[in-house]
CSV table of C-alpha atoms and ligand atoms in Angstrom, one decimal:
chain,number,residue,atom,x,y,z
A,1453,MET,CA,0.0,0.0,0.0
A,1454,ASN,CA,1.4,3.4,-0.9
A,1455,LYS,CA,1.4,6.3,1.5
A,1456,GLU,CA,-1.6,8.1,0.0
A,1457,LYS,CA,-3.7,5.0,0.1
A,1458,LYS,CA,-2.8,4.4,3.7
A,1459,ILE,CA,-3.8,7.9,4.6
A,1460,LEU,CA,-7.0,7.6,2.7
A,1461,SER,CA,-8.1,4.3,4.3
A,1462,THR,CA,-7.1,5.7,7.8
A,1463,LEU,CA,-9.3,8.7,7.0
A,1464,MET,CA,-12.2,6.5,5.9
A,1465,VAL,CA,-12.0,4.5,9.2
A,1466,ILE,CA,-12.0,7.7,11.1
A,1467,VAL,CA,-15.1,9.0,9.2
A,1468,MET,CA,-16.9,5.7,9.6
A,1469,VAL,CA,-16.2,5.5,13.3
A,1470,GLY,CA,-17.2,9.1,13.7
A,1471,LEU,CA,-20.4,8.5,11.8
A,1472,GLY,CA,-21.2,5.5,13.9
A,1473,VAL,CA,-20.7,7.4,17.1
A,1474,ALA,CA,-22.8,10.3,15.8
A,1475,LEU,CA,-25.6,7.9,14.8
A,1476,SER,CA,-25.7,5.9,18.0
A,1477,GLY,CA,-25.7,9.3,19.8
A,1478,CYS,CA,-28.8,10.2,17.9
A,1479,VAL,CA,-30.6,7.0,18.7
A,1480,GLU,CA,-29.7,7.2,22.4
A,1481,GLU,CA,-30.8,10.8,22.6
A,1482,GLU,CA,-34.2,9.9,21.2
A,1483,GLU,CA,-34.6,7.1,23.7
A,1484,VAL,CA,-33.6,9.3,26.5
A,1485,ASN,CA,-36.1,11.9,25.5
A,1486,LYS,CA,-39.1,9.7,25.1
A,1487,ILE,CA,-41.5,9.7,28.0
A,1488,ILE,CA,-44.6,7.5,28.4
A,1489,VAL,CA,-47.7,8.9,30.0
A,1490,GLY,CA,-50.2,6.5,31.5
A,1491,THR,CA,-53.9,7.3,31.6
A,1492,SER,CA,-57.4,5.7,31.9
A,1493,ALA,CA,-59.3,7.0,28.9
A,1494,ASP,CA,-62.8,6.6,30.3
A,1495,PHE,CA,-63.0,10.0,32.0
A,1496,ALA,CA,-64.2,12.8,29.8
A,1497,PRO,CA,-63.4,15.6,29.5
A,1498,PHE,CA,-60.1,14.8,31.2
A,1499,GLU,CA,-59.2,11.7,29.1
A,1500,TYR,CA,-61.2,9.8,26.6
A,1501,THR,CA,-61.0,8.4,23.1
A,1502,ASP,CA,-62.4,10.1,20.0
A,1503,ALA,CA,-64.2,8.3,17.2
A,1504,SER,CA,-60.9,7.2,15.6
A,1505,GLY,CA,-59.6,5.8,18.8
A,1506,ASN,CA,-57.1,8.6,19.6
A,1507,ILE,CA,-56.7,9.4,23.3
A,1508,ILE,CA,-57.6,13.0,23.8
A,1509,GLY,CA,-58.8,15.3,26.6
A,1510,PHE,CA,-57.8,18.1,29.0
A,1511,ASP,CA,-55.2,16.1,30.9
A,1512,ILE,CA,-53.7,14.7,27.7
A,1513,GLU,CA,-53.3,18.1,26.0
A,1514,MET,CA,-51.9,19.7,29.2
A,1515,VAL,CA,-49.4,17.0,29.9
A,1516,THR,CA,-48.3,16.7,26.3
A,1517,THR,CA,-47.7,20.5,26.1
A,1518,ILE,CA,-45.7,20.4,29.4
A,1519,LEU,CA,-43.5,17.5,28.5
A,1520,GLU,CA,-42.9,18.7,24.9
A,1521,ASN,CA,-41.8,22.0,26.4
A,1522,LEU,CA,-39.3,20.0,28.4
A,1523,ASN,CA,-38.1,18.4,25.1
A,1524,TYR,CA,-39.6,15.0,25.5
A,1525,THR,CA,-41.3,13.0,22.9
A,1526,VAL,CA,-44.6,11.9,24.4
A,1527,GLU,CA,-46.4,8.5,24.0
A,1528,VAL,CA,-49.8,8.0,25.8
A,1529,LYS,CA,-50.8,4.6,27.0
A,1530,ASP,CA,-54.3,3.7,28.0
A,1531,ILE,CA,-54.4,1.3,31.0
A,1532,GLY,CA,-57.0,0.7,33.7
A,1533,PHE,CA,-57.0,3.3,36.5
A,1534,ASP,CA,-56.1,0.7,39.1
A,1535,SER,CA,-53.0,-0.4,37.2
A,1536,LEU,CA,-51.5,3.1,36.9
A,1537,ILE,CA,-49.6,3.3,40.1
A,1538,PRO,CA,-48.2,-0.3,39.8
A,1539,SER,CA,-47.2,0.5,36.1
A,1540,LEU,CA,-45.4,3.6,37.2
A,1541,GLN,CA,-43.5,1.7,39.8
A,1542,ALA,CA,-42.7,-1.1,37.3
A,1543,GLU,CA,-41.4,1.6,34.9
A,1544,THR,CA,-43.7,0.7,32.1
A,1545,ILE,CA,-45.0,4.3,32.3
A,1546,ASP,CA,-43.2,7.4,33.5
A,1547,VAL,CA,-46.0,9.9,34.3
A,1548,ILE,CA,-49.6,9.5,35.3
A,1549,ALA,CA,-52.2,11.9,33.9
A,1550,ALA,CA,-55.5,10.6,34.9
A,1551,ALA,CA,-57.5,13.1,36.9
A,1552,MET,CA,-55.8,11.4,39.8
A,1553,THR,CA,-56.7,12.9,43.2
A,1554,ILE,CA,-53.7,13.6,45.5
A,1555,THR,CA,-54.3,11.4,48.6
A,1556,GLU,CA,-52.2,10.5,51.5
A,1557,GLU,CA,-52.3,6.9,50.7
A,1558,ARG,CA,-51.1,7.5,47.1
A,1559,GLU,CA,-48.4,9.9,48.3
A,1560,GLU,CA,-46.8,6.9,50.1
A,1561,GLN,CA,-46.4,5.2,46.8
A,1562,ILE,CA,-45.7,7.9,44.2
A,1563,ASP,CA,-44.9,11.7,44.0
A,1564,PHE,CA,-47.5,14.2,42.9
A,1565,SER,CA,-47.1,17.5,41.0
A,1566,ILE,CA,-48.6,20.7,42.3
A,1567,PRO,CA,-52.4,20.5,42.1
A,1568,TYR,CA,-54.0,21.5,38.8
A,1569,TYR,CA,-57.7,20.9,39.2
A,1570,GLU,CA,-60.2,20.8,42.1
A,1571,ALA,CA,-63.2,18.5,42.1
A,1572,ASP,CA,-65.9,16.9,44.3
A,1573,GLN,CA,-67.7,13.6,44.1
A,1574,SER,CA,-71.2,13.3,42.9
A,1575,VAL,CA,-74.1,10.9,42.3
A,1576,LEU,CA,-75.1,10.2,38.7
A,1577,ILE,CA,-78.5,8.5,38.1
A,1578,LYS,CA,-80.7,7.6,35.1
A,1579,LYS,CA,-83.2,10.4,34.4
A,1580,GLY,CA,-86.7,9.5,35.3
A,1581,SER,CA,-85.6,6.5,37.4
A,1582,ASP,CA,-87.4,6.3,40.8
A,1583,VAL,CA,-84.1,6.6,42.7
A,1584,GLU,CA,-84.8,9.2,45.4
A,1585,ILE,CA,-82.0,11.0,47.0
A,1586,ASN,CA,-82.3,13.0,50.1
A,1587,GLU,CA,-80.8,16.3,49.0
A,1588,SER,CA,-80.1,17.8,52.4
A,1589,HIS,CA,-76.5,18.4,53.0
A,1590,ASN,CA,-76.7,16.4,56.1
A,1591,LEU,CA,-74.4,13.5,55.4
A,1592,GLU,CA,-76.4,11.1,57.6
A,1593,ASN,CA,-79.7,11.8,55.8
A,1594,PHE,CA,-78.0,11.6,52.5
A,1595,THR,CA,-76.1,8.4,53.1
A,1596,ALA,CA,-79.2,6.7,54.6
A,1597,SER,CA,-81.1,7.6,51.4
A,1598,ILE,CA,-78.6,5.9,49.1
A,1599,ALA,CA,-77.7,2.9,51.3
A,1600,ASN,CA,-80.2,0.6,49.7
A,1601,LEU,CA,-79.2,1.4,46.1
A,1602,THR,CA,-76.9,-0.6,43.9
A,1603,ILE,CA,-74.0,1.7,43.4
A,1604,GLY,CA,-71.2,1.6,40.8
A,1605,ALA,CA,-67.7,3.0,40.8
A,1606,GLN,CA,-64.3,2.5,39.1
A,1607,THR,CA,-61.9,0.2,41.0
A,1608,GLY,CA,-59.3,2.1,43.0
A,1609,THR,CA,-60.9,5.5,42.7
A,1610,THR,CA,-61.7,7.9,45.5
A,1611,GLY,CA,-65.4,7.4,44.5
A,1612,ALA,CA,-65.2,3.7,45.3
A,1613,GLY,CA,-63.3,4.7,48.5
A,1614,TRP,CA,-66.0,7.1,49.5
A,1615,VAL,CA,-68.7,4.3,49.2
A,1616,GLN,CA,-66.4,1.9,51.1
A,1617,GLU,CA,-65.8,4.3,54.0
A,1618,ASN,CA,-69.1,6.0,54.3
A,1619,LEU,CA,-71.6,3.2,53.4
A,1620,ILE,CA,-69.9,-0.2,53.8
A,1621,ASP,CA,-67.5,0.4,56.7
A,1622,THR,CA,-70.3,2.1,58.6
A,1623,GLU,CA,-72.5,-0.9,57.9
A,1624,LEU,CA,-75.2,1.2,56.3
A,1625,MET,CA,-74.8,-0.7,53.1
A,1626,ASP,CA,-74.3,-4.3,52.1
A,1627,GLU,CA,-70.9,-4.8,50.4
A,1628,ALA,CA,-72.6,-6.6,47.6
A,1629,ASN,CA,-74.4,-3.4,46.7
A,1630,LEU,CA,-71.1,-1.8,45.5
A,1631,LYS,CA,-70.3,-2.9,42.0
A,1632,LEU,CA,-66.7,-2.1,40.9
A,1633,TYR,CA,-65.8,-1.6,37.3
A,1634,ASP,CA,-62.5,-1.4,35.5
A,1635,LEU,CA,-63.8,1.5,33.5
A,1636,TYR,CA,-66.4,4.2,34.3
A,1637,ILE,CA,-67.8,3.9,30.8
A,1638,ASP,CA,-68.8,0.3,31.6
A,1639,ALA,CA,-70.6,1.5,34.8
A,1640,VAL,CA,-72.5,4.1,32.7
A,1641,ALA,CA,-73.5,1.4,30.2
A,1642,ASP,CA,-75.0,-0.5,33.1
A,1643,LEU,CA,-76.7,2.6,34.5
A,1644,ASP,CA,-78.4,3.1,31.1
A,1645,ILE,CA,-79.8,-0.4,31.3
A,1646,GLY,CA,-81.4,0.5,34.6
A,1647,PRO,CA,-82.1,-0.6,38.1
A,1648,ALA,CA,-81.7,-4.3,37.3
A,1649,ARG,CA,-78.0,-3.5,36.8
A,1650,LEU,CA,-77.3,-0.2,38.6
A,1651,ASP,CA,-79.1,2.6,40.4
A,1652,ALA,CA,-76.4,5.1,40.7
A,1653,ILE,CA,-72.7,5.9,40.1
A,1654,ILE,CA,-70.4,7.7,42.4
A,1655,LEU,CA,-67.8,9.7,40.4
A,1656,ASP,CA,-66.0,13.0,40.1
A,1657,LEU,CA,-68.5,15.8,39.5
A,1658,PRO,CA,-67.0,17.3,36.3
A,1659,VAL,CA,-67.1,13.9,34.7
A,1660,ALA,CA,-70.6,13.1,35.9
A,1661,GLN,CA,-71.6,16.4,34.3
A,1662,ALA,CA,-70.1,15.3,31.0
A,1663,PHE,CA,-71.9,12.0,31.2
A,1664,ALA,CA,-75.1,13.8,32.0
A,1665,GLU,CA,-74.8,16.0,28.9
A,1666,ASP,CA,-75.8,12.9,26.9
A,1667,SER,CA,-79.6,12.8,27.5
A,1668,GLY,CA,-81.0,10.3,29.9
A,1669,ARG,CA,-78.7,10.9,32.8
A,1670,GLU,CA,-78.6,13.5,35.6
A,1671,VAL,CA,-76.4,14.5,38.4
A,1672,ALA,CA,-78.6,14.0,41.5
A,1673,TYR,CA,-76.2,15.1,44.2
A,1674,THR,CA,-72.8,16.6,44.9
A,1675,ILE,CA,-70.7,15.1,47.7
A,1676,ILE,CA,-68.3,17.8,48.9
A,1677,THR,CA,-64.9,16.1,49.1
A,1678,GLY,CA,-62.6,18.9,48.0
A,1679,GLU,CA,-60.2,16.8,46.0
A,1680,SER,CA,-57.2,18.1,44.0
A,1681,TYR,CA,-55.8,16.4,40.9
A,1682,GLY,CA,-52.0,16.0,40.4
A,1683,LEU,CA,-49.7,14.4,37.8
A,1684,GLY,CA,-47.9,11.4,39.2
A,1685,VAL,CA,-44.2,10.5,38.9
A,1686,ARG,CA,-42.1,7.8,40.4
A,1687,GLU,CA,-40.8,8.5,43.9
A,1688,GLY,CA,-37.4,10.1,43.9
A,1689,GLU,CA,-37.5,11.5,40.4
A,1690,THR,CA,-37.0,14.9,41.8
A,1691,GLU,CA,-35.5,16.5,38.7
A,1692,LEU,CA,-38.5,15.4,36.5
A,1693,LEU,CA,-40.9,16.5,39.2
A,1694,ASN,CA,-39.3,19.9,39.6
A,1695,ASN,CA,-39.3,20.5,35.9
A,1696,ILE,CA,-43.0,19.4,35.6
A,1697,ASN,CA,-43.9,21.7,38.4
A,1698,ALA,CA,-42.2,24.7,36.9
A,1699,GLU,CA,-43.8,24.1,33.6
A,1700,LEU,CA,-47.2,23.4,35.1
A,1701,ASN,CA,-47.0,26.5,37.2
A,1702,GLU,CA,-46.3,28.7,34.2
A,1703,PHE,CA,-48.8,26.9,32.1
A,1704,MET,CA,-51.6,27.5,34.6
A,1705,LEU,CA,-51.0,31.3,34.4
A,1706,SER,CA,-51.0,31.3,30.6
A,1707,GLU,CA,-53.6,32.1,27.9
A,1708,GLU,CA,-53.2,28.5,26.7
A,1709,TRP,CA,-54.6,27.3,30.0
A,1710,THR,CA,-57.7,29.4,29.7
A,1711,THR,CA,-58.1,28.2,26.1
A,1712,LEU,CA,-57.9,24.6,27.3
A,1713,ILE,CA,-60.5,25.1,30.0
A,1714,THR,CA,-62.9,26.7,27.6
A,1715,LYS,CA,-62.3,24.0,25.1
A,1716,TYR,CA,-63.1,21.1,27.4
A,1717,PHE,CA,-65.3,22.5,30.1
A,1718,GLU,CA,-67.6,25.1,28.5
B,3080,LIG,N1,-60.2,11.5,40.9
B,3080,LIG,C1,-60.6,10.1,41.1
B,3080,LIG,C2,-59.4,9.4,41.8
B,3080,LIG,O1,-58.3,9.9,41.8
B,3080,LIG,C3,-61.0,9.4,39.9
B,3080,LIG,C4,-60.0,9.4,38.8
B,3080,LIG,C5,-60.4,8.4,37.7
B,3080,LIG,N2,-59.6,8.7,36.5
B,3080,LIG,C6,-59.8,8.1,35.3
B,3080,LIG,N3,-59.0,8.5,34.4
B,3080,LIG,N4,-60.6,7.1,35.2
B,3080,LIG,O2,-59.6,8.3,42.3
């Protein structure tokens, strides 16, 4: 091999190695920047699927904007509400955006962002059904009036927890009268069938109102629980949490936030 050829082939090796490094760098970077958001898309207007099966909603748009601002590529996974915390811990998802109430019990398992939405629980019934609810805001009168109903709720939610604590643990209601569903939309389908299946559903008020917009259902009562929703991240992911909080804080003060509220709630 003459000198020039040698230099040329050495140069080519350098270029090829360089290219290889650069390319693998790209791939790695993409993987590092991808983030998986877990949700339970049965909870309009926060998270639901459109006619073509795309996952949309207030939470989805909000979390996507925030994470994209942080330079992440976002993928949204629809899994049952009750599997969200275990999936976060198992690292199959990285962030929870599911209208999830910040509770002490959950705080022991995951970390929450600053609160982004306030909500109470409510009772959704079929319009014209003979379910009668004592509307006084005396908890005892109210609970007594619903203790004989068949009540539905989504597994693992604060709605299901409310029934457990206030009706079952107090022995006002038989445990068999609480029907737990993987998805709230399945509970609503049973409510539409009627009292043979379900008399009432306990769920977050803004979502009950959305379900009641479709004729045939009504919100019969608001149970003041004063809940706050937060985004969930794995415990100890302080940097991600701080970044999310900073973005969320800014986002909630922006025009975009108002636009999003108007789009999904008015
Ligand atoms: N806020 C309630 C809770 O945290 C219900 C949330 C249900 N969310 C959903 N995407 N299905 O327990």
